[in-house]
Amino acid sequence: MRLADHRRARTAAIAVLGLAGPLLVGTGPADATRSDATLPCLPVLGATLSGEAAVEDLGPGLAAAAAINGMDSQKLSTILTDDPTARLDRCARLFYVDPPMSAAERAAVAAAGPSGIAAPSGTDVFALNSRSASKRVIYLDFNGFTVKDTAWNSYYSSQFGSSRWLKGYDLDGKASTFSTAEKNAIYEIWLRVSEDYAPFDVNVTTKDPGQSKITRSSSSDLYYGTRAVITHDSVFAAACGCGGQAYVGVFDESSSHDYYQPALIVGSNGGGNAQSVAEATTHEVGHNLGLSHDGISGSVEYYTGHGPWAPIMGAGYYHPVTQWSKGEYSGASNTEDDLAVVAKNGAARVKDDHANSSSSATLLTVGKAKSGIIGSRYDNDWFTFTTASGVVTITLTPRTAGPNLDARVDLYKSSGTTLGWSNPTVKEVTDSSATGMNAKIVKVLSAGTYKVRVKGTGYGTVNSGYSTYGSLGRYTVKVAKA
């Protein structure tokens, strides 16, 4: 459907729902039937709706509500019926209120201990950018934020009113300053979230880009994105009883962008553990980018994974390898192509950075590392180097925290003859770390020119590990001679 057709469909859907009259089944902490001048629509529903009751009360208006959310009736019906965390607001826009970890789950995360990842000396953790030239942005806001005249002010009207300051990220109870531990956690959270979004043309940043770079003011505005507020605000945490919440498919919303912002993440969920916060942040922003939950059909809303792996849009807290998914595991409740959905909702796939053919290979200088991104399961990054005779080591290193890329490296003669390859077996060490994501070849070579291929690989089967689908992300490759 073309954009103009989609807008006409949404307008028609709103009109149909408006004729249907208000529906008055509510689920939420606020009085959802109250008058609210900030609503971006004439209320088409009388209250926030969820569950089977929502489907029943929508009746013939289900198709119109589905059209507003860019999906068909069957999908919206399934989401509302099977997932108790899904809600429709009074404009019939879909959002999720994701639950917090249980006490047992928090204890398991705490038992794993800190990752030990620290920001390099001299790093300003509030000026980190993953792709600074991009027109799209995901701003990780750890500083606190005033939520004013948004959907959340309506939903939490008694707690928020029309405006509420949400406290920032705060592990030690000293909100006015950031400790070394907090700065290290912020650095790790940024590493993990930016790795998740590495296949997309979007800048994951901890530096406030300014509201104009987040807001989409019109369909011709090409600079926009989402604000992910990581908050230790106790009033919000108590009001939502959640780990995070976000609207679906509003990243590129052009008519009421700010109303559906920001994505909210409870920073205390999981004890503020960096991996837990990062997984929740990527997940909530994923909702903004059009994604729904990955579960097990008829039984589980959030799939917690298997082996070392879990889907990002399930519950990614408990395994070290979390990736985008298209529901390849048995019983998957959601077979949407995450990568395609994100790309259609404002964050296009990143352009290839290194040639897919050996004839156009990027030059590697012995002793100097090159960086790259595997952006799709079909991406093969080729490199070439020339060396004197002796022992040569080729090292392929993925992201230091939460790599999505399970890397493989192959070595060839310039003629194309294979000389060796490396793809270690992945092993889960803790919930937040795994071995075997990197690769290394050590070989005695004659003087000459050689080719190196870097690609993503899978592990096991889709029911014991993962395919190449989500094995994407950043890496460095280096050739060294003894």
Short mmCIF file of C-alpha atoms in Angstrom, two decimals:
data_model
loop_
_atom_site.label_atom_id
_atom_site.label_comp_id
_atom_site.label_asym_id
_atom_site.label_seq_id
_atom_site.Cartn_x
_atom_site.Cartn_y
_atom_site.Cartn_z
CA MET A 1 0.00 0.00 0.00
CA ARG A 2 1.33 3.42 -0.92
CA LEU A 3 1.74 6.00 1.84
CA ALA A 4 -1.12 8.14 0.53
CA ASP A 5 -3.39 5.08 0.35
CA HIS A 6 -2.39 4.13 3.89
CA ARG A 7 -3.31 7.59 5.16
CA ARG A 8 -6.67 7.46 3.38
CA ALA A 9 -7.29 4.03 4.92
CA ARG A 10 -6.50 5.36 8.39
CA THR A 11 -8.74 8.40 7.89
CA ALA A 12 -11.58 6.19 6.69
CA ALA A 13 -11.02 3.83 9.61
CA ILE A 14 -11.27 6.67 12.11
CA ALA A 15 -14.48 7.82 10.46
CA VAL A 16 -15.97 4.32 10.68
CA LEU A 17 -15.07 4.01 14.35
CA GLY A 18 -16.44 7.46 15.02
CA LEU A 19 -19.81 6.44 13.58
CA ALA A 20 -19.78 3.34 15.75
CA GLY A 21 -19.94 5.47 18.89
CA PRO A 22 -17.84 5.30 22.04
CA LEU A 23 -16.92 1.99 23.66
CA LEU A 24 -16.60 2.07 27.41
CA VAL A 25 -14.57 -0.94 28.54
CA GLY A 26 -11.47 0.38 30.28
CA THR A 27 -8.16 -1.13 31.34
CA GLY A 28 -5.77 1.29 32.91
CA PRO A 29 -4.93 3.32 35.97
CA ALA A 30 -6.56 6.51 34.71
CA ASP A 31 -10.16 7.52 34.18
CA ALA A 32 -9.95 6.85 30.46
CA THR A 33 -13.32 8.42 29.71
CA ARG A 34 -12.31 11.87 30.90
CA SER A 35 -12.21 14.85 28.56
CA ASP A 36 -8.74 15.42 27.13
CA ALA A 37 -8.10 18.37 24.84
CA THR A 38 -4.65 17.00 23.97
CA LEU A 39 -5.98 13.93 22.15
CA PRO A 40 -4.74 13.87 18.53
CA CYS A 41 -8.13 12.61 17.37
CA LEU A 42 -11.79 12.91 18.15
CA PRO A 43 -12.12 9.99 20.59
CA VAL A 44 -13.35 6.98 18.67
CA LEU A 45 -13.30 4.69 21.71
CA GLY A 46 -14.68 5.52 25.09
CA ALA A 47 -11.83 3.98 27.04
CA THR A 48 -8.57 2.09 26.80
CA LEU A 49 -9.34 -1.49 25.69
CA SER A 50 -7.61 -4.86 25.97
CA GLY A 51 -8.26 -8.60 25.76
CA GLU A 52 -11.19 -10.51 24.35
CA ALA A 53 -13.52 -7.84 25.68
CA ALA A 54 -11.83 -5.36 23.37
CA VAL A 55 -12.46 -7.54 20.32
CA GLU A 56 -16.08 -8.11 21.33
CA ASP A 57 -16.74 -4.44 22.00
CA LEU A 58 -15.07 -3.34 18.79
CA GLY A 59 -17.39 -5.64 16.86
CA PRO A 60 -17.64 -4.42 13.25
CA GLY A 61 -15.17 -1.66 14.11
CA LEU A 62 -12.32 -4.19 14.43
CA ALA A 63 -11.31 -3.81 10.78
CA ALA A 64 -11.18 -0.04 11.12
CA ALA A 65 -9.09 -0.27 14.30
CA ALA A 66 -6.75 -2.69 12.56
CA ALA A 67 -6.36 -0.30 9.62
CA ILE A 68 -5.41 2.52 11.99
CA ASN A 69 -2.56 0.31 13.19
CA GLY A 70 -1.47 -0.81 9.73
CA MET A 71 -2.49 -4.43 10.12
CA ASP A 72 -5.35 -6.75 9.21
CA SER A 73 -8.25 -7.66 11.47
CA GLN A 74 -6.99 -11.15 12.20
CA LYS A 75 -3.63 -9.93 13.45
CA LEU A 76 -5.11 -7.27 15.72
CA SER A 77 -7.67 -9.73 17.04
CA THR A 78 -4.94 -12.27 17.81
CA ILE A 79 -2.77 -9.68 19.54
CA LEU A 80 -5.61 -8.44 21.73
CA THR A 81 -6.93 -11.92 22.51
CA ASP A 82 -3.63 -13.68 23.18
CA ASP A 83 -1.50 -10.93 24.70
CA PRO A 84 -2.77 -9.29 27.90
CA THR A 85 -0.06 -6.63 27.68
CA ALA A 86 -1.59 -5.13 24.52
CA ARG A 87 -3.89 -2.10 24.72
CA LEU A 88 -5.89 0.11 22.37
CA ASP A 89 -6.19 3.76 23.40
CA ARG A 90 -9.16 6.01 22.66
CA CYS A 91 -7.76 6.80 19.21
CA ALA A 92 -7.59 3.01 18.63
CA ARG A 93 -3.77 3.11 18.60
CA LEU A 94 -1.99 0.00 19.86
CA PHE A 95 0.51 0.08 22.71
CA TYR A 96 2.11 -2.42 25.07
CA VAL A 97 2.64 -2.32 28.82
CA ASP A 98 5.37 -4.91 29.32
CA PRO A 99 5.56 -6.58 32.75
CA PRO A 100 8.55 -6.34 35.08
CA MET A 101 10.79 -9.24 36.01
CA SER A 102 9.57 -11.50 38.78
CA ALA A 103 11.46 -11.64 42.08
CA ALA A 104 13.03 -14.96 41.04
CA GLU A 105 14.10 -13.51 37.72
CA ARG A 106 15.63 -10.46 39.38
CA ALA A 107 17.52 -12.73 41.75
CA ALA A 108 18.90 -14.75 38.85
CA VAL A 109 20.10 -11.59 37.11
CA ALA A 110 21.69 -10.32 40.31
CA ALA A 111 23.46 -13.65 40.85
CA ALA A 112 25.18 -13.30 37.47
CA GLY A 113 26.91 -10.17 38.77
CA PRO A 114 28.21 -7.18 36.79
CA SER A 115 29.69 -7.71 33.34
CA GLY A 116 32.93 -5.90 34.10
CA ILE A 117 32.57 -3.77 30.97
CA ALA A 118 33.84 -0.25 31.57
CA ALA A 119 33.85 2.89 29.47
CA PRO A 120 37.34 3.57 28.08
CA SER A 121 39.24 6.24 29.95
CA GLY A 122 38.24 9.74 28.85
CA THR A 123 34.98 8.61 27.22
CA ASP A 124 32.06 11.00 27.55
CA VAL A 125 29.22 8.53 27.98
CA PHE A 126 26.72 11.31 27.24
CA ALA A 127 28.14 11.92 23.77
CA LEU A 128 28.06 8.43 22.24
CA ASN A 129 26.88 8.00 18.64
CA SER A 130 26.60 4.84 16.57
CA ARG A 131 25.90 6.51 13.20
CA SER A 132 26.10 10.26 13.59
CA ALA A 133 25.37 11.04 9.92
CA SER A 134 22.00 9.28 9.94
CA LYS A 135 18.75 11.23 9.60
CA ARG A 136 17.06 8.85 12.05
CA VAL A 137 17.76 8.79 15.77
CA ILE A 138 17.16 6.67 18.85
CA TYR A 139 18.03 8.88 21.81
CA LEU A 140 18.81 6.98 25.01
CA ASP A 141 17.78 9.53 27.61
CA PHE A 142 19.31 8.78 31.03
CA ASN A 143 18.97 12.35 32.30
CA GLY A 144 15.28 12.54 33.11
CA PHE A 145 12.50 14.00 30.99
CA THR A 146 9.31 16.01 31.35
CA VAL A 147 6.37 14.09 29.91
CA LYS A 148 3.82 16.72 28.88
CA ASP A 149 0.52 16.47 26.98
CA THR A 150 1.26 12.96 25.74
CA ALA A 151 -0.68 9.72 25.62
CA TRP A 152 1.02 8.77 28.89
CA ASN A 153 -0.37 11.87 30.61
CA SER A 154 -3.81 10.73 29.55
CA TYR A 155 -3.27 7.11 30.56
CA TYR A 156 -1.78 8.04 33.93
CA SER A 157 -3.84 11.18 34.44
CA SER A 158 -4.07 10.96 38.22
CA GLN A 159 -0.32 10.34 38.63
CA PHE A 160 1.08 12.49 35.82
CA GLY A 161 -1.44 15.24 35.28
CA SER A 162 -0.73 17.21 32.12
CA SER A 163 2.99 17.35 32.92
CA ARG A 164 5.38 15.25 34.97
CA TRP A 165 9.15 15.18 35.35
CA LEU A 166 10.42 11.59 35.20
CA LYS A 167 13.60 11.04 37.17
CA GLY A 168 16.66 9.83 35.27
CA TYR A 169 18.80 6.70 35.56
CA ASP A 170 19.90 6.36 39.18
CA LEU A 171 21.51 3.27 40.70
CA ASP A 172 22.78 4.82 43.93
CA GLY A 173 20.00 7.19 44.95
CA LYS A 174 22.03 10.28 44.07
CA ALA A 175 20.03 11.69 41.20
CA SER A 176 22.09 14.87 40.77
CA THR A 177 25.30 13.08 39.76
CA PHE A 178 26.36 10.00 37.83
CA SER A 179 28.81 7.65 39.53
CA THR A 180 31.52 5.68 37.75
CA ALA A 181 29.36 2.56 38.04
CA GLU A 182 26.43 4.37 36.46
CA LYS A 183 28.58 5.73 33.64
CA ASN A 184 29.96 2.26 32.94
CA ALA A 185 26.42 0.88 32.85
CA ILE A 186 25.32 3.65 30.46
CA TYR A 187 28.25 2.82 28.19
CA GLU A 188 27.34 -0.88 28.18
CA ILE A 189 23.65 -0.16 27.56
CA TRP A 190 24.59 2.00 24.58
CA LEU A 191 26.93 -0.72 23.25
CA ARG A 192 24.18 -3.32 23.43
CA VAL A 193 21.34 -1.22 22.00
CA SER A 194 23.49 0.16 19.18
CA GLU A 195 24.54 -3.39 18.31
CA ASP A 196 20.89 -4.44 18.04
CA TYR A 197 20.22 -1.57 15.62
CA ALA A 198 23.49 -1.90 13.69
CA PRO A 199 21.73 -3.30 10.57
CA PHE A 200 19.65 -0.12 10.28
CA ASP A 201 20.38 3.43 9.19
CA VAL A 202 19.71 4.99 12.59
CA ASN A 203 21.92 6.76 15.11
CA VAL A 204 21.71 5.31 18.60
CA THR A 205 22.96 8.15 20.76
CA THR A 206 23.28 9.25 24.37
CA LYS A 207 23.64 12.89 23.33
CA ASP A 208 20.45 14.91 23.19
CA PRO A 209 20.01 15.69 19.47
CA GLY A 210 17.41 18.37 20.19
CA GLN A 211 13.68 17.85 19.98
CA SER A 212 13.54 18.88 16.31
CA LYS A 213 15.66 15.84 15.40
CA ILE A 214 13.26 13.53 17.25
CA THR A 215 9.89 15.02 16.31
CA ARG A 216 8.52 14.32 12.86
CA SER A 217 6.59 17.46 12.04
CA SER A 218 5.26 16.39 8.62
CA SER A 219 5.59 13.67 6.02
CA SER A 220 8.33 15.71 4.33
CA ASP A 221 10.39 15.89 7.54
CA LEU A 222 13.22 13.37 7.10
CA TYR A 223 14.94 13.96 10.46
CA TYR A 224 13.10 12.13 13.22
CA GLY A 225 13.17 9.22 15.61
CA THR A 226 12.33 8.22 19.12
CA ARG A 227 13.29 9.11 22.66
CA ALA A 228 13.80 6.16 25.00
CA VAL A 229 13.57 7.43 28.57
CA ILE A 230 15.36 5.15 31.04
CA THR A 231 13.88 6.27 34.33
CA HIS A 232 14.10 5.45 38.02
CA ASP A 233 10.90 7.38 38.72
CA SER A 234 9.12 5.51 41.52
CA VAL A 235 5.72 7.06 40.81
CA PHE A 236 5.79 5.86 37.21
CA ALA A 237 7.10 2.41 38.20
CA ALA A 238 4.30 2.00 40.73
CA ALA A 239 1.63 3.33 38.36
CA CYS A 240 2.53 1.07 35.46
CA GLY A 241 3.73 -2.00 37.40
CA CYS A 242 5.81 -2.66 34.33
CA GLY A 243 9.27 -3.04 32.89
CA GLY A 244 8.53 -0.67 30.04
CA GLN A 245 5.86 0.54 27.66
CA ALA A 246 5.63 1.96 24.17
CA TYR A 247 3.28 2.62 21.27
CA VAL A 248 3.47 0.49 18.14
CA GLY A 249 4.48 1.87 14.75
CA VAL A 250 4.87 5.51 15.76
CA PHE A 251 8.57 6.02 14.97
CA ASP A 252 7.69 7.63 11.62
CA GLU A 253 4.31 9.05 12.69
CA SER A 254 3.99 12.45 11.03
CA SER A 255 0.70 13.89 12.32
CA SER A 256 0.99 13.44 16.11
CA HIS A 257 4.52 12.22 16.65
CA ASP A 258 5.16 13.80 20.05
CA TYR A 259 1.85 12.62 21.48
CA TYR A 260 2.96 8.98 21.23
CA GLN A 261 6.41 9.65 22.68
CA PRO A 262 8.53 8.68 24.49
CA ALA A 263 9.20 4.98 24.91
CA LEU A 264 9.45 4.42 28.66
CA ILE A 265 11.83 1.97 30.34
CA VAL A 266 11.85 1.28 34.08
CA GLY A 267 15.53 1.52 34.95
CA SER A 268 15.14 -0.34 38.25
CA ASN A 269 13.74 -3.45 36.54
CA GLY A 270 16.34 -6.18 36.99
CA GLY A 271 18.09 -4.08 39.58
CA GLY A 272 19.26 -1.64 36.92
CA ASN A 273 21.52 -4.33 35.44
CA ALA A 274 22.94 -3.01 32.15
CA GLN A 275 21.95 -6.05 30.10
CA SER A 276 18.38 -5.97 31.45
CA VAL A 277 17.99 -2.26 30.76
CA ALA A 278 19.47 -2.63 27.27
CA GLU A 279 17.19 -5.53 26.37
CA ALA A 280 14.14 -3.63 27.60
CA THR A 281 15.19 -0.51 25.71
CA THR A 282 15.71 -2.27 22.40
CA HIS A 283 12.39 -4.07 22.94
CA GLU A 284 10.36 -0.91 23.65
CA VAL A 285 11.93 0.98 20.74
CA GLY A 286 11.14 -2.10 18.65
CA HIS A 287 7.46 -1.51 19.42
CA ASN A 288 7.83 2.10 18.22
CA LEU A 289 9.25 0.61 15.01
CA GLY A 290 6.18 -1.55 14.44
CA LEU A 291 7.09 -4.82 16.16
CA SER A 292 4.88 -7.06 18.27
CA HIS A 293 5.80 -9.80 20.73
CA ASP A 294 7.52 -13.10 20.02
CA GLY A 295 5.95 -15.88 22.08
CA ILE A 296 4.55 -19.39 21.82
CA SER A 297 1.15 -19.72 20.17
CA GLY A 298 -1.67 -20.09 22.65
CA SER A 299 0.46 -20.22 25.77
CA VAL A 300 3.33 -17.74 26.18
CA GLU A 301 3.40 -14.02 25.33
CA TYR A 302 7.19 -13.71 25.70
CA TYR A 303 9.44 -16.50 24.50
CA THR A 304 12.46 -16.71 26.80
CA GLY A 305 14.54 -18.62 24.28
CA HIS A 306 16.55 -21.84 24.15
CA GLY A 307 20.22 -22.77 24.22
CA PRO A 308 22.20 -19.51 24.24
CA TRP A 309 19.55 -17.60 22.26
CA ALA A 310 16.40 -15.52 22.71
CA PRO A 311 14.40 -13.21 20.42
CA ILE A 312 14.62 -9.48 21.15
CA MET A 313 10.84 -9.11 21.00
CA GLY A 314 10.39 -12.00 23.42
CA ALA A 315 12.20 -11.86 26.77
CA GLY A 316 15.91 -11.40 26.12
CA TYR A 317 17.05 -11.13 29.73
CA TYR A 318 18.11 -14.72 30.25
CA HIS A 319 20.42 -15.63 27.37
CA PRO A 320 23.55 -13.92 26.01
CA VAL A 321 22.68 -14.07 22.30
CA THR A 322 19.61 -11.99 21.52
CA GLN A 323 18.67 -11.31 17.91
CA TRP A 324 15.90 -10.11 15.65
CA SER A 325 13.61 -12.97 14.69
CA LYS A 326 11.04 -14.06 12.14
CA GLY A 327 9.58 -16.83 14.27
CA GLU A 328 11.59 -19.76 12.95
CA TYR A 329 11.44 -21.77 16.21
CA SER A 330 8.65 -24.31 16.76
CA GLY A 331 5.34 -22.93 17.95
CA ALA A 332 6.26 -19.30 17.32
CA SER A 333 3.30 -17.00 17.86
CA ASN A 334 4.69 -14.32 15.57
CA THR A 335 6.29 -14.95 12.20
CA GLU A 336 6.61 -11.31 11.16
CA ASP A 337 9.97 -10.46 9.58
CA ASP A 338 11.43 -8.12 12.23
CA LEU A 339 14.07 -6.70 9.90
CA ALA A 340 11.53 -5.88 7.19
CA VAL A 341 9.03 -4.38 9.63
CA VAL A 342 11.62 -2.06 11.19
CA ALA A 343 12.76 -0.95 7.73
CA LYS A 344 9.17 -0.15 6.72
CA ASN A 345 8.60 1.94 9.82
CA GLY A 346 11.30 4.54 9.32
CA ALA A 347 14.68 2.86 9.93
CA ALA A 348 15.91 1.65 6.54
CA ARG A 349 18.48 -1.12 6.23
CA VAL A 350 22.06 0.12 6.29
CA LYS A 351 23.97 0.24 3.01
CA ASP A 352 26.63 -2.41 2.47
CA ASP A 353 30.03 -1.20 3.63
CA HIS A 354 32.32 -3.83 2.07
CA ALA A 355 31.93 -5.56 -1.28
CA ASN A 356 30.08 -8.86 -1.58
CA SER A 357 32.52 -10.10 -4.20
CA SER A 358 36.17 -11.08 -3.92
CA SER A 359 37.01 -9.09 -7.04
CA SER A 360 36.13 -5.83 -5.24
CA ALA A 361 37.63 -6.72 -1.86
CA THR A 362 38.61 -4.00 0.62
CA LEU A 363 42.35 -3.64 1.22
CA LEU A 364 43.59 -4.75 4.64
CA THR A 365 46.94 -3.45 5.85
CA VAL A 366 48.78 -6.03 7.93
CA GLY A 367 48.79 -4.91 11.55
CA LYS A 368 45.81 -2.54 11.21
CA ALA A 369 42.19 -3.42 11.99
CA LYS A 370 39.21 -2.65 9.77
CA SER A 371 35.67 -2.35 11.02
CA GLY A 372 32.51 -3.51 9.32
CA ILE A 373 28.88 -4.48 9.68
CA ILE A 374 27.17 -7.65 8.56
CA GLY A 375 23.83 -6.16 7.60
CA SER A 376 21.93 -9.19 6.30
CA ARG A 377 22.18 -12.96 6.18
CA TYR A 378 23.33 -12.59 2.57
CA ASP A 379 26.11 -10.12 3.37
CA ASN A 380 29.64 -11.38 2.67
CA ASP A 381 32.36 -8.82 3.38
CA TRP A 382 35.52 -9.43 1.34
CA PHE A 383 39.01 -8.19 2.16
CA THR A 384 42.44 -8.64 0.60
CA PHE A 385 45.94 -8.39 2.06
CA THR A 386 49.52 -8.95 0.98
CA THR A 387 52.10 -10.43 3.31
CA ALA A 388 55.64 -11.73 3.50
CA SER A 389 56.07 -15.42 4.34
CA GLY A 390 55.55 -16.56 7.92
CA VAL A 391 52.89 -17.13 10.56
CA VAL A 392 49.81 -14.96 9.96
CA THR A 393 46.91 -14.53 12.40
CA ILE A 394 43.51 -13.33 11.23
CA THR A 395 41.32 -12.20 14.11
CA LEU A 396 37.62 -11.41 13.79
CA THR A 397 36.10 -9.72 16.83
CA PRO A 398 32.40 -8.86 17.23
CA ARG A 399 30.98 -6.24 19.61
CA THR A 400 32.40 -6.54 23.12
CA ALA A 401 28.98 -6.37 24.82
CA GLY A 402 25.94 -8.28 23.62
CA PRO A 403 27.10 -9.15 20.10
CA ASN A 404 24.30 -10.21 17.76
CA LEU A 405 26.84 -11.35 15.16
CA ASP A 406 28.09 -14.92 15.37
CA ALA A 407 31.06 -14.45 13.07
CA ARG A 408 32.79 -16.75 10.61
CA VAL A 409 36.00 -15.98 8.74
CA ASP A 410 37.39 -17.77 5.67
CA LEU A 411 40.87 -17.50 4.16
CA TYR A 412 41.55 -17.97 0.45
CA LYS A 413 44.43 -17.84 -1.97
CA SER A 414 44.09 -15.07 -4.53
CA SER A 415 43.12 -17.81 -6.99
CA GLY A 416 40.10 -18.71 -4.85
CA THR A 417 41.43 -21.89 -3.24
CA THR A 418 40.28 -22.27 0.37
CA LEU A 419 43.10 -22.30 2.91
CA GLY A 420 41.10 -22.38 6.12
CA TRP A 421 38.12 -21.13 8.09
CA SER A 422 37.07 -20.49 11.66
CA ASN A 423 33.62 -20.66 13.28
CA PRO A 424 33.92 -21.65 16.96
CA THR A 425 31.05 -23.35 18.77
CA VAL A 426 28.99 -20.89 20.78
CA LYS A 427 28.69 -21.62 24.49
CA GLU A 428 26.65 -19.74 27.07
CA VAL A 429 28.84 -18.70 29.99
CA THR A 430 26.31 -16.55 31.86
CA ASP A 431 22.98 -14.94 31.02
CA SER A 432 24.95 -12.00 29.62
CA SER A 433 28.02 -13.57 28.02
CA ALA A 434 28.92 -16.32 25.57
CA THR A 435 32.09 -17.66 24.01
CA GLY A 436 32.52 -18.59 20.37
CA MET A 437 31.04 -15.48 18.78
CA ASN A 438 34.48 -14.47 17.46
CA ALA A 439 36.75 -16.27 15.01
CA LYS A 440 40.50 -16.67 14.43
CA ILE A 441 42.74 -18.31 11.86
CA VAL A 442 46.45 -18.93 12.45
CA LYS A 443 48.28 -20.07 9.32
CA VAL A 444 51.79 -20.31 7.91
CA LEU A 445 51.62 -18.52 4.56
CA SER A 446 53.97 -18.02 1.68
CA ALA A 447 54.64 -14.48 0.53
CA GLY A 448 51.74 -13.28 -1.58
CA THR A 449 48.24 -11.84 -1.75
CA TYR A 450 45.27 -13.45 -0.02
CA LYS A 451 41.53 -12.95 0.40
CA VAL A 452 39.42 -12.98 3.57
CA ARG A 453 35.65 -13.36 3.77
CA VAL A 454 33.60 -12.32 6.81
CA LYS A 455 30.00 -13.45 7.25
CA GLY A 456 27.41 -14.18 9.89
CA THR A 457 26.64 -17.76 10.75
CA GLY A 458 24.09 -19.71 12.75
CA TYR A 459 24.38 -22.21 15.55
CA GLY A 460 22.66 -25.58 15.91
CA THR A 461 19.07 -25.69 14.70
CA VAL A 462 16.34 -23.08 15.03
CA ASN A 463 15.09 -25.01 18.08
CA SER A 464 18.46 -25.39 19.81
CA GLY A 465 20.21 -22.26 18.56
CA TYR A 466 19.56 -19.85 15.71
CA SER A 467 19.79 -19.41 11.95
CA THR A 468 21.79 -16.79 10.06
CA TYR A 469 18.71 -14.51 9.94
CA GLY A 470 19.57 -12.38 12.97
CA SER A 471 23.32 -13.06 13.05
CA LEU A 472 24.11 -9.47 12.17
CA GLY A 473 26.20 -6.71 13.66
CA ARG A 474 29.50 -4.93 14.03
CA TYR A 475 32.96 -6.44 13.92
CA THR A 476 36.63 -5.68 13.46
CA VAL A 477 39.00 -7.81 11.40
CA LYS A 478 42.76 -7.69 11.70
CA VAL A 479 45.66 -9.48 10.02
CA ALA A 480 48.85 -9.74 12.06
CA LYS A 481 52.18 -11.31 11.17
CA ALA A 482 54.44 -12.88 13.77
#
